[in-house]
PQR file of N, CA, C, O and H, with PARSE charges and radii, in Angstrom:
ATOM      1  N   MET A   1       6.980  28.446  -0.084 -0.4000 1.5000
ATOM      2  CA  MET A   1       8.413  27.984  -0.607 -0.0000 2.0000
ATOM      3  C   MET A   1       8.829  29.982  -0.931  0.5500 1.7000
ATOM      4  O   MET A   1       8.267  31.076  -0.973 -0.5500 1.4000
ATOM      5  N   SER A   2      10.047  29.404  -1.066 -0.4000 1.5000
ATOM      6  CA  SER A   2      10.542  30.968  -1.703 -0.0000 2.0000
ATOM      7  C   SER A   2      10.804  31.490  -2.858  0.5500 1.7000
ATOM      8  O   SER A   2      10.975  32.663  -3.190 -0.5500 1.4000
ATOM      9  H   SER A   2      10.504  28.515  -1.031  0.4000 1.0000
ATOM     10  N   GLU A   3      10.831  30.086  -3.706 -0.4000 1.5000
ATOM     11  CA  GLU A   3      10.757  30.993  -4.676 -0.0000 2.0000
ATOM     12  C   GLU A   3       9.755  29.399  -5.704  0.5500 1.7000
ATOM     13  O   GLU A   3       9.203  28.387  -5.272 -0.5500 1.4000
ATOM     14  H   GLU A   3      10.692  29.133  -3.437  0.4000 1.0000
ATOM     15  N   ALA A   4       9.876  29.723  -6.559 -0.4000 1.5000
ATOM     16  CA  ALA A   4       8.166  29.155  -7.645 -0.0000 2.0000
ATOM     17  C   ALA A   4       8.331  28.212  -8.525  0.5500 1.7000
ATOM     18  O   ALA A   4       8.169  28.270  -9.744 -0.5500 1.4000
ATOM     19  H   ALA A   4      10.324  30.546  -6.910  0.4000 1.0000
ATOM     20  N   LYS A   5       8.941  26.589  -7.308 -0.4000 1.5000
ATOM     21  CA  LYS A   5       9.102  25.713  -7.721 -0.0000 2.0000
ATOM     22  C   LYS A   5       7.455  24.803  -8.939  0.5500 1.7000
ATOM     23  O   LYS A   5       6.249  25.048  -8.973 -0.5500 1.4000
ATOM     24  H   LYS A   5       9.072  26.542  -6.318  0.4000 1.0000
ATOM     25  N   SER A   6       8.136  24.020  -9.527 -0.4000 1.5000
ATOM     26  CA  SER A   6       7.226  22.557 -10.218 -0.0000 2.0000
ATOM     27  C   SER A   6       6.639  21.959  -8.738  0.5500 1.7000
ATOM     28  O   SER A   6       7.258  21.777  -7.690 -0.5500 1.4000
ATOM     29  H   SER A   6       9.116  23.822  -9.499  0.4000 1.0000
ATOM     30  N   TYR A   7       5.347  21.748  -9.025 -0.4000 1.5000
ATOM     31  CA  TYR A   7       5.291  19.864  -7.942 -0.0000 2.0000
ATOM     32  C   TYR A   7       5.348  18.985  -7.779  0.5500 1.7000
ATOM     33  O   TYR A   7       4.716  18.225  -7.046 -0.5500 1.4000
ATOM     34  H   TYR A   7       4.844  21.895  -9.876  0.4000 1.0000
ATOM     35  N   LYS A   8       6.953  18.748  -9.119 -0.4000 1.5000
ATOM     36  CA  LYS A   8       7.983  17.827  -9.276 -0.0000 2.0000
ATOM     37  C   LYS A   8       8.995  18.077  -8.570  0.5500 1.7000
ATOM     38  O   LYS A   8       9.388  17.383  -7.632 -0.5500 1.4000
ATOM     39  H   LYS A   8       7.467  19.366  -9.715  0.4000 1.0000
ATOM     40  N   GLU A   9       9.595  19.304  -9.054 -0.4000 1.5000
ATOM     41  CA  GLU A   9      10.820  20.037  -7.618 -0.0000 2.0000
ATOM     42  C   GLU A   9      10.636  19.945  -6.601  0.5500 1.7000
ATOM     43  O   GLU A   9      11.252  19.148  -5.893 -0.5500 1.4000
ATOM     44  H   GLU A   9       9.276  19.868  -9.815  0.4000 1.0000
ATOM     45  N   ALA A  10       9.662  20.782  -6.147 -0.4000 1.5000
ATOM     46  CA  ALA A  10       8.922  21.151  -4.770 -0.0000 2.0000
ATOM     47  C   ALA A  10       9.429  19.249  -4.552  0.5500 1.7000
ATOM     48  O   ALA A  10      10.611  19.022  -4.292 -0.5500 1.4000
ATOM     49  H   ALA A  10       9.162  21.430  -6.722  0.4000 1.0000
ATOM     50  N   LEU A  11       8.328  17.925  -4.704 -0.4000 1.5000
ATOM     51  CA  LEU A  11       8.277  17.464  -4.782 -0.0000 2.0000
ATOM     52  C   LEU A  11      10.176  16.112  -4.283  0.5500 1.7000
ATOM     53  O   LEU A  11      10.456  15.664  -3.171 -0.5500 1.4000
ATOM     54  H   LEU A  11       7.368  18.109  -4.915  0.4000 1.0000
ATOM     55  N   GLU A  12      10.624  16.000  -5.027 -0.4000 1.5000
ATOM     56  CA  GLU A  12      11.780  15.877  -4.841 -0.0000 2.0000
ATOM     57  C   GLU A  12      12.709  16.070  -4.296  0.5500 1.7000
ATOM     58  O   GLU A  12      13.647  15.278  -4.217 -0.5500 1.4000
ATOM     59  H   GLU A  12      10.396  16.364  -5.930  0.4000 1.0000
ATOM     60  N   ARG A  13      12.615  17.920  -3.459 -0.4000 1.5000
ATOM     61  CA  ARG A  13      13.367  18.485  -2.058 -0.0000 2.0000
ATOM     62  C   ARG A  13      12.825  18.432  -0.992  0.5500 1.7000
ATOM     63  O   ARG A  13      13.266  18.678   0.130 -0.5500 1.4000
ATOM     64  H   ARG A  13      11.852  18.564  -3.523  0.4000 1.0000
ATOM     65  N   ILE A  14      11.097  17.856  -1.577 -0.4000 1.5000
ATOM     66  CA  ILE A  14      10.471  16.956  -0.454 -0.0000 2.0000
ATOM     67  C   ILE A  14      11.181  15.530   0.523  0.5500 1.7000
ATOM     68  O   ILE A  14      11.211  15.195   1.707 -0.5500 1.4000
ATOM     69  H   ILE A  14      10.738  17.656  -2.489  0.4000 1.0000
ATOM     70  N   GLU A  15      11.693  14.989  -0.812 -0.4000 1.5000
ATOM     71  CA  GLU A  15      11.731  13.535  -0.976 -0.0000 2.0000
ATOM     72  C   GLU A  15      13.176  13.953   0.153  0.5500 1.7000
ATOM     73  O   GLU A  15      13.302  13.841   1.372 -0.5500 1.4000
ATOM     74  H   GLU A  15      11.669  15.260  -1.774  0.4000 1.0000
ATOM     75  N   SER A  16      13.970  14.387  -0.769 -0.4000 1.5000
ATOM     76  CA  SER A  16      15.178  15.189  -0.014 -0.0000 2.0000
ATOM     77  C   SER A  16      15.657  15.022   1.109  0.5500 1.7000
ATOM     78  O   SER A  16      16.538  14.364   1.664 -0.5500 1.4000
ATOM     79  H   SER A  16      13.867  14.478  -1.760  0.4000 1.0000
ATOM     80  N   ILE A  17      14.404  16.228   1.475 -0.4000 1.5000
ATOM     81  CA  ILE A  17      15.119  16.589   2.930 -0.0000 2.0000
ATOM     82  C   ILE A  17      14.509  15.183   3.812  0.5500 1.7000
ATOM     83  O   ILE A  17      15.102  14.813   4.826 -0.5500 1.4000
ATOM     84  H   ILE A  17      13.689  16.762   1.025  0.4000 1.0000
ATOM     85  N   VAL A  18      13.227  14.431   3.292 -0.4000 1.5000
ATOM     86  CA  VAL A  18      13.529  13.114   4.364 -0.0000 2.0000
ATOM     87  C   VAL A  18      14.704  12.435   4.279  0.5500 1.7000
ATOM     88  O   VAL A  18      15.297  11.921   5.228 -0.5500 1.4000
ATOM     89  H   VAL A  18      12.746  14.730   2.469  0.4000 1.0000
ATOM     90  N   SER A  19      14.974  12.435   3.361 -0.4000 1.5000
ATOM     91  CA  SER A  19      16.715  11.700   3.600 -0.0000 2.0000
ATOM     92  C   SER A  19      17.152  11.707   4.276  0.5500 1.7000
ATOM     93  O   SER A  19      17.268  10.745   5.037 -0.5500 1.4000
ATOM     94  H   SER A  19      14.493  12.853   2.590  0.4000 1.0000
ATOM     95  N   THR A  20      17.739  12.959   4.433 -0.4000 1.5000
ATOM     96  CA  THR A  20      18.650  13.987   5.164 -0.0000 2.0000
ATOM     97  C   THR A  20      18.227  13.922   5.838  0.5500 1.7000
ATOM     98  O   THR A  20      19.052  13.823   6.747 -0.5500 1.4000
ATOM     99  H   THR A  20      17.644  13.739   3.815  0.4000 1.0000
ATOM    100  N   ILE A  21      17.107  13.887   6.283 -0.4000 1.5000
ATOM    101  CA  ILE A  21      16.749  13.918   8.879 -0.0000 2.0000
ATOM    102  C   ILE A  21      16.800  12.582   8.690  0.5500 1.7000
ATOM    103  O   ILE A  21      17.859  12.285   9.244 -0.5500 1.4000
ATOM    104  H   ILE A  21      16.437  13.967   5.545  0.4000 1.0000
ATOM    105  N   GLU A  22      16.169  11.240   8.113 -0.4000 1.5000
ATOM    106  CA  GLU A  22      16.629   9.806   7.832 -0.0000 2.0000
ATOM    107  C   GLU A  22      17.544   9.442   8.015  0.5500 1.7000
ATOM    108  O   GLU A  22      17.588   8.681   8.981 -0.5500 1.4000
ATOM    109  H   GLU A  22      15.309  11.481   7.663  0.4000 1.0000
ATOM    110  N   ASN A  23      18.739   9.672   7.345 -0.4000 1.5000
ATOM    111  CA  ASN A  23      20.615   8.886   7.040 -0.0000 2.0000
ATOM    112  C   ASN A  23      20.912  10.278   7.870  0.5500 1.7000
ATOM    113  O   ASN A  23      20.949  10.070   9.083 -0.5500 1.4000
ATOM    114  H   ASN A  23      18.704  10.290   6.560  0.4000 1.0000
ATOM    115  N   ASP A  24      21.188  11.998   7.395 -0.4000 1.5000
ATOM    116  CA  ASP A  24      22.755  12.667   8.151 -0.0000 2.0000
ATOM    117  C   ASP A  24      22.089  12.754   9.802  0.5500 1.7000
ATOM    118  O   ASP A  24      22.946  13.276  10.515 -0.5500 1.4000
ATOM    119  H   ASP A  24      21.158  12.167   6.410  0.4000 1.0000
ATOM    120  N   GLN A  25      20.769  12.384  10.646 -0.4000 1.5000
ATOM    121  CA  GLN A  25      20.291  12.982  11.416 -0.0000 2.0000
ATOM    122  C   GLN A  25      21.506  14.717  11.971  0.5500 1.7000
ATOM    123  O   GLN A  25      22.576  14.957  12.530 -0.5500 1.4000
ATOM    124  H   GLN A  25      20.073  11.960  10.066  0.4000 1.0000
ATOM    125  N   PRO A  26      20.945  15.071  11.651 -0.5600 1.5000
ATOM    126  CA  PRO A  26      20.766  16.435  11.394  0.2800 2.0000
ATOM    127  C   PRO A  26      20.879  17.031  13.049  0.5500 1.7000
ATOM    128  O   PRO A  26      20.407  16.451  14.027 -0.5500 1.4000
ATOM    129  N   GLY A  27      21.459  18.038  13.061 -0.4000 1.5000
ATOM    130  CA  GLY A  27      20.969  19.012  14.815 -0.0000 2.0000
ATOM    131  C   GLY A  27      19.761  19.726  14.361  0.5500 1.7000
ATOM    132  O   GLY A  27      19.084  19.873  13.343 -0.5500 1.4000
ATOM    133  H   GLY A  27      21.842  18.509  12.267  0.4000 1.0000
ATOM    134  N   VAL A  28      19.821  20.202  15.920 -0.4000 1.5000
ATOM    135  CA  VAL A  28      17.970  20.995  16.378 -0.0000 2.0000
ATOM    136  C   VAL A  28      18.536  21.753  15.540  0.5500 1.7000
ATOM    137  O   VAL A  28      19.235  21.065  14.796 -0.5500 1.4000
ATOM    138  H   VAL A  28      20.370  20.083  16.747  0.4000 1.0000
ATOM    139  N   ASP A  29      18.585  22.904  15.272 -0.4000 1.5000
ATOM    140  CA  ASP A  29      18.987  24.231  14.613 -0.0000 2.0000
ATOM    141  C   ASP A  29      19.050  23.595  12.898  0.5500 1.7000
ATOM    142  O   ASP A  29      18.089  24.180  12.399 -0.5500 1.4000
ATOM    143  H   ASP A  29      18.017  23.463  15.876  0.4000 1.0000
ATOM    144  N   GLU A  30      19.411  23.089  12.249 -0.4000 1.5000
ATOM    145  CA  GLU A  30      19.008  22.124  11.053 -0.0000 2.0000
ATOM    146  C   GLU A  30      18.342  21.177  11.020  0.5500 1.7000
ATOM    147  O   GLU A  30      18.134  20.931   9.832 -0.5500 1.4000
ATOM    148  H   GLU A  30      20.191  22.614  12.655  0.4000 1.0000
ATOM    149  N   LEU A  31      17.729  20.270  11.817 -0.4000 1.5000
ATOM    150  CA  LEU A  31      16.688  19.725  11.781 -0.0000 2.0000
ATOM    151  C   LEU A  31      15.155  20.154  11.536  0.5500 1.7000
ATOM    152  O   LEU A  31      14.270  19.649  10.846 -0.5500 1.4000
ATOM    153  H   LEU A  31      17.898  20.470  12.782  0.4000 1.0000
ATOM    154  N   THR A  32      15.198  21.529  12.557 -0.4000 1.5000
ATOM    155  CA  THR A  32      13.943  22.975  12.177 -0.0000 2.0000
ATOM    156  C   THR A  32      13.961  23.367  11.157  0.5500 1.7000
ATOM    157  O   THR A  32      13.108  23.043  10.331 -0.5500 1.4000
ATOM    158  H   THR A  32      15.917  21.938  13.118  0.4000 1.0000
ATOM    159  N   LYS A  33      14.939  24.187  10.900 -0.4000 1.5000
ATOM    160  CA  LYS A  33      15.505  24.633   9.580 -0.0000 2.0000
ATOM    161  C   LYS A  33      14.779  23.708   8.237  0.5500 1.7000
ATOM    162  O   LYS A  33      13.777  24.312   7.854 -0.5500 1.4000
ATOM    163  H   LYS A  33      15.632  24.450  11.572  0.4000 1.0000
ATOM    164  N   LEU A  34      14.983  22.614   7.555 -0.4000 1.5000
ATOM    165  CA  LEU A  34      14.565  21.238   7.348 -0.0000 2.0000
ATOM    166  C   LEU A  34      13.369  20.926   7.167  0.5500 1.7000
ATOM    167  O   LEU A  34      12.725  20.777   6.129 -0.5500 1.4000
ATOM    168  H   LEU A  34      15.797  22.124   7.866  0.4000 1.0000
ATOM    169  N   VAL A  35      12.916  20.769   8.931 -0.4000 1.5000
ATOM    170  CA  VAL A  35      11.422  20.941   8.869 -0.0000 2.0000
ATOM    171  C   VAL A  35      10.185  20.958   7.960  0.5500 1.7000
ATOM    172  O   VAL A  35       9.402  20.315   7.261 -0.5500 1.4000
ATOM    173  H   VAL A  35      13.439  20.890   9.774  0.4000 1.0000
ATOM    174  N   GLN A  36      10.873  23.142   8.880 -0.4000 1.5000
ATOM    175  CA  GLN A  36       9.926  24.304   8.360 -0.0000 2.0000
ATOM    176  C   GLN A  36       9.493  24.649   6.250  0.5500 1.7000
ATOM    177  O   GLN A  36       8.533  24.916   5.526 -0.5500 1.4000
ATOM    178  H   GLN A  36      11.509  23.664   9.448  0.4000 1.0000
ATOM    179  N   GLU A  37      11.424  24.310   6.141 -0.4000 1.5000
ATOM    180  CA  GLU A  37      10.746  24.116   4.495 -0.0000 2.0000
ATOM    181  C   GLU A  37      10.067  23.134   4.585  0.5500 1.7000
ATOM    182  O   GLU A  37       8.905  23.521   4.453 -0.5500 1.4000
ATOM    183  H   GLU A  37      12.204  24.093   6.729  0.4000 1.0000
ATOM    184  N   ALA A  38      10.088  22.111   4.728 -0.4000 1.5000
ATOM    185  CA  ALA A  38       9.638  21.104   4.277 -0.0000 2.0000
ATOM    186  C   ALA A  38       8.172  20.969   4.448  0.5500 1.7000
ATOM    187  O   ALA A  38       7.816  19.984   3.802 -0.5500 1.4000
ATOM    188  H   ALA A  38      11.031  21.798   4.834  0.4000 1.0000
ATOM    189  N   THR A  39       7.459  21.372   4.868 -0.4000 1.5000
ATOM    190  CA  THR A  39       5.901  22.124   5.583 -0.0000 2.0000
ATOM    191  C   THR A  39       5.917  23.120   4.756  0.5500 1.7000
ATOM    192  O   THR A  39       5.086  23.011   3.854 -0.5500 1.4000
ATOM    193  H   THR A  39       7.748  22.173   5.393  0.4000 1.0000
ATOM    194  N   ASP A  40       6.799  24.401   4.726 -0.4000 1.5000
ATOM    195  CA  ASP A  40       6.664  24.953   2.798 -0.0000 2.0000
ATOM    196  C   ASP A  40       6.818  24.296   2.018  0.5500 1.7000
ATOM    197  O   ASP A  40       5.895  24.490   1.226 -0.5500 1.4000
ATOM    198  H   ASP A  40       7.474  24.490   5.459  0.4000 1.0000
ATOM    199  N   LEU A  41       7.474  23.518   1.647 -0.4000 1.5000
ATOM    200  CA  LEU A  41       7.008  22.764   0.325 -0.0000 2.0000
ATOM    201  C   LEU A  41       6.259  22.357   0.442  0.5500 1.7000
ATOM    202  O   LEU A  41       5.698  23.107  -0.358 -0.5500 1.4000
ATOM    203  H   LEU A  41       8.224  23.360   2.290  0.4000 1.0000
ATOM    204  N   ILE A  42       4.874  21.216   0.986 -0.4000 1.5000
ATOM    205  CA  ILE A  42       4.057  20.227   1.409 -0.0000 2.0000
ATOM    206  C   ILE A  42       2.297  21.084   1.129  0.5500 1.7000
ATOM    207  O   ILE A  42       1.250  20.647   0.650 -0.5500 1.4000
ATOM    208  H   ILE A  42       5.330  20.607   1.636  0.4000 1.0000
ATOM    209  N   LEU A  43       2.889  23.165   2.008 -0.4000 1.5000
ATOM    210  CA  LEU A  43       1.983  24.172   1.480 -0.0000 2.0000
ATOM    211  C   LEU A  43       1.389  24.030  -0.140  0.5500 1.7000
ATOM    212  O   LEU A  43       0.292  23.964  -0.695 -0.5500 1.4000
ATOM    213  H   LEU A  43       3.738  23.521   2.398  0.4000 1.0000
ATOM    214  N   ALA A  44       2.689  24.029  -0.480 -0.4000 1.5000
ATOM    215  CA  ALA A  44       2.486  24.110  -1.855 -0.0000 2.0000
ATOM    216  C   ALA A  44       2.235  24.324  -3.158  0.5500 1.7000
ATOM    217  O   ALA A  44       1.980  25.107  -4.073 -0.5500 1.4000
ATOM    218  H   ALA A  44       3.580  24.083  -0.029  0.4000 1.0000
ATOM    219  N   CYS A  45       2.624  22.228  -2.428 -0.4000 1.5000
ATOM    220  CA  CYS A  45       2.215  21.568  -3.426 -0.0000 2.0000
ATOM    221  C   CYS A  45       0.476  20.667  -2.792  0.5500 1.7000
ATOM    222  O   CYS A  45       0.448  19.456  -3.012 -0.5500 1.4000
ATOM    223  H   CYS A  45       2.832  21.592  -1.685  0.4000 1.0000
ATOM    224  N   LYS A  46      -0.613  21.193  -2.184 -0.4000 1.5000
ATOM    225  CA  LYS A  46      -1.571  20.785  -2.003 -0.0000 2.0000
ATOM    226  C   LYS A  46      -1.798  22.017  -2.106  0.5500 1.7000
ATOM    227  O   LYS A  46      -2.817  21.941  -1.419 -0.5500 1.4000
ATOM    228  H   LYS A  46      -0.590  22.177  -2.005  0.4000 1.0000
ATOM    229  N   GLU A  47      -1.737  23.293  -2.407 -0.4000 1.5000
ATOM    230  CA  GLU A  47      -1.859  24.004  -3.637 -0.0000 2.0000
ATOM    231  C   GLU A  47      -2.132  24.315  -4.605  0.5500 1.7000
ATOM    232  O   GLU A  47      -2.933  25.139  -5.046 -0.5500 1.4000
ATOM    233  H   GLU A  47      -0.910  23.355  -2.965  0.4000 1.0000
ATOM    234  N   LYS A  48      -1.031  23.227  -5.277 -0.4000 1.5000
ATOM    235  CA  LYS A  48      -0.814  23.173  -5.997 -0.0000 2.0000
ATOM    236  C   LYS A  48      -1.330  22.500  -6.940  0.5500 1.7000
ATOM    237  O   LYS A  48      -1.409  22.853  -8.117 -0.5500 1.4000
ATOM    238  H   LYS A  48      -0.380  22.558  -4.918  0.4000 1.0000
ATOM    239  N   LEU A  49      -1.747  21.387  -6.412 -0.4000 1.5000
ATOM    240  CA  LEU A  49      -3.020  20.237  -5.672 -0.0000 2.0000
ATOM    241  C   LEU A  49      -4.735  20.267  -6.265  0.5500 1.7000
ATOM    242  O   LEU A  49      -5.367  19.712  -7.163 -0.5500 1.4000
ATOM    243  H   LEU A  49      -1.683  21.101  -5.457  0.4000 1.0000
ATOM    244  N   SER A  50      -5.075  21.477  -4.940 -0.4000 1.5000
ATOM    245  CA  SER A  50      -5.751  22.739  -5.426 -0.0000 2.0000
ATOM    246  C   SER A  50      -6.470  22.247  -6.567  0.5500 1.7000
ATOM    247  O   SER A  50      -7.160  21.333  -7.020 -0.5500 1.4000
ATOM    248  H   SER A  50      -4.561  21.929  -4.211  0.4000 1.0000
ATOM    249  N   ASN A  51      -5.549  24.130  -6.927 -0.4000 1.5000
ATOM    250  CA  ASN A  51      -6.084  24.761  -8.520 -0.0000 2.0000
ATOM    251  C   ASN A  51      -6.430  24.341  -9.350  0.5500 1.7000
ATOM    252  O   ASN A  51      -7.210  24.730 -10.219 -0.5500 1.4000
ATOM    253  H   ASN A  51      -4.988  24.872  -6.559  0.4000 1.0000
ATOM    254  N   ALA A  52      -5.258  22.443  -9.029 -0.4000 1.5000
ATOM    255  CA  ALA A  52      -5.635  21.677 -10.565 -0.0000 2.0000
ATOM    256  C   ALA A  52      -6.696  20.935 -10.624  0.5500 1.7000
ATOM    257  O   ALA A  52      -6.471  20.244 -11.617 -0.5500 1.4000
ATOM    258  H   ALA A  52      -4.624  22.126  -8.323  0.4000 1.0000
ATOM    259  N   GLU A  53      -7.547  20.672 -10.278 -0.4000 1.5000
ATOM    260  CA  GLU A  53      -8.497  20.002  -9.698 -0.0000 2.0000
ATOM    261  C   GLU A  53      -9.014  21.140  -9.699  0.5500 1.7000
ATOM    262  O   GLU A  53      -9.603  20.488 -10.561 -0.5500 1.4000
ATOM    263  H   GLU A  53      -7.730  21.234  -9.471  0.4000 1.0000
ATOM    264  N   THR A  54      -9.411  22.147  -9.641 -0.4000 1.5000
ATOM    265  CA  THR A  54     -11.015  23.175  -9.839 -0.0000 2.0000
ATOM    266  C   THR A  54     -10.429  23.887 -11.051  0.5500 1.7000
ATOM    267  O   THR A  54     -11.027  24.880 -11.465 -0.5500 1.4000
ATOM    268  H   THR A  54      -8.932  22.677  -8.940  0.4000 1.0000
ATOM    269  N   ASN A  55      -8.692  23.246 -12.003 -0.4000 1.5000
ATOM    270  CA  ASN A  55      -8.786  23.750 -13.045 -0.0000 2.0000
ATOM    271  C   ASN A  55      -9.845  22.933 -13.886  0.5500 1.7000
ATOM    272  O   ASN A  55     -10.813  23.431 -14.460 -0.5500 1.4000
ATOM    273  H   ASN A  55      -8.207  22.440 -11.666  0.4000 1.0000
ATOM    274  N   LEU A  56      -9.558  21.815 -13.867 -0.4000 1.5000
ATOM    275  CA  LEU A  56      -9.967  19.950 -14.153 -0.0000 2.0000
ATOM    276  C   LEU A  56     -11.086  19.986 -14.348  0.5500 1.7000
ATOM    277  O   LEU A  56     -11.538  19.277 -15.248 -0.5500 1.4000
ATOM    278  H   LEU A  56      -8.771  21.410 -13.401  0.4000 1.0000
ATOM    279  N   SER A  57     -12.260  21.120 -13.308 -0.4000 1.5000
ATOM    280  CA  SER A  57     -13.096  20.293 -13.365 -0.0000 2.0000
ATOM    281  C   SER A  57     -13.879  21.799 -13.592  0.5500 1.7000
ATOM    282  O   SER A  57     -15.051  22.055 -13.316 -0.5500 1.4000
ATOM    283  H   SER A  57     -11.893  21.695 -12.577  0.4000 1.0000
ATOM    284  N   ALA A  58     -13.133  22.463 -14.022 -0.4000 1.5000
ATOM    285  CA  ALA A  58     -14.080  24.030 -15.177 -0.0000 2.0000
ATOM    286  C   ALA A  58     -13.018  22.947 -15.797  0.5500 1.7000
ATOM    287  O   ALA A  58     -12.594  22.098 -15.013 -0.5500 1.4000
ATOM    288  H   ALA A  58     -12.181  22.255 -14.246  0.4000 1.0000
ATOM    289  N   THR A  59     -12.613  22.924 -16.997 -0.4000 1.5000
ATOM    290  CA  THR A  59     -12.791  22.650 -17.962 -0.0000 2.0000
ATOM    291  C   THR A  59     -13.336  20.648 -18.698  0.5500 1.7000
ATOM    292  O   THR A  59     -13.267  20.034 -19.763 -0.5500 1.4000
ATOM    293  H   THR A  59     -12.957  23.614 -17.634  0.4000 1.0000
ATOM    294  N   LEU A  60     -13.712  20.461 -17.615 -0.4000 1.5000
ATOM    295  CA  LEU A  60     -15.307  19.183 -18.019 -0.0000 2.0000
ATOM    296  C   LEU A  60     -15.631  19.032 -18.278  0.5500 1.7000
ATOM    297  O   LEU A  60     -16.350  18.110 -17.892 -0.5500 1.4000
ATOM    298  H   LEU A  60     -13.768  20.960 -16.750  0.4000 1.0000
ATOM    299  N   GLU A  61     -16.779  20.573 -16.612 -0.4000 1.5000
ATOM    300  CA  GLU A  61     -17.457  20.669 -17.228 -0.0000 2.0000
ATOM    301  C   GLU A  61     -17.974  22.436 -18.792  0.5500 1.7000
ATOM    302  O   GLU A  61     -18.873  23.194 -19.155 -0.5500 1.4000
ATOM    303  N   LYS A  62     -16.814  22.113 -18.991 -0.4000 1.5000
ATOM    304  CA  LYS A  62     -16.994  22.784 -19.747 -0.0000 2.0000
ATOM    305  C   LYS A  62     -17.956  21.879 -21.468  0.5500 1.7000
ATOM    306  O   LYS A  62     -18.537  22.459 -22.386 -0.5500 1.4000
ATOM    307  H   LYS A  62     -16.084  21.498 -18.696  0.4000 1.0000
ATOM    308  N   LEU A  63     -17.743  20.409 -21.264 -0.4000 1.5000
ATOM    309  CA  LEU A  63     -17.980  19.201 -22.581 -0.0000 2.0000
ATOM    310  C   LEU A  63     -18.971  18.899 -22.580  0.5500 1.7000
ATOM    311  O   LEU A  63     -19.600  18.553 -23.580 -0.5500 1.4000
ATOM    312  H   LEU A  63     -17.272  19.938 -20.519  0.4000 1.0000
ATOM    313  N   ILE A  64     -19.755  18.992 -20.430 -0.4000 1.5000
ATOM    314  CA  ILE A  64     -20.997  18.308 -20.754 -0.0000 2.0000
ATOM    315  C   ILE A  64     -22.630  19.001 -20.520  0.5500 1.7000
ATOM    316  O   ILE A  64     -23.628  18.347 -20.824 -0.5500 1.4000
ATOM    317  H   ILE A  64     -19.243  19.273 -19.617  0.4000 1.0000
TER
END
């Protein structure tokens, strides 16, 4: 992701990209750009989820 986005913002952008691909049938150049952006966003979301899981596990571990 070129700029830091919240998980929700990234997910909304991914949904927008999917909608554009499905409904607008972009050309090859635009499709390539959209798929790359979506891939970057998905990777960033996966990282955010992984970090959240790690933080939550560490926090809950303190309660045990």
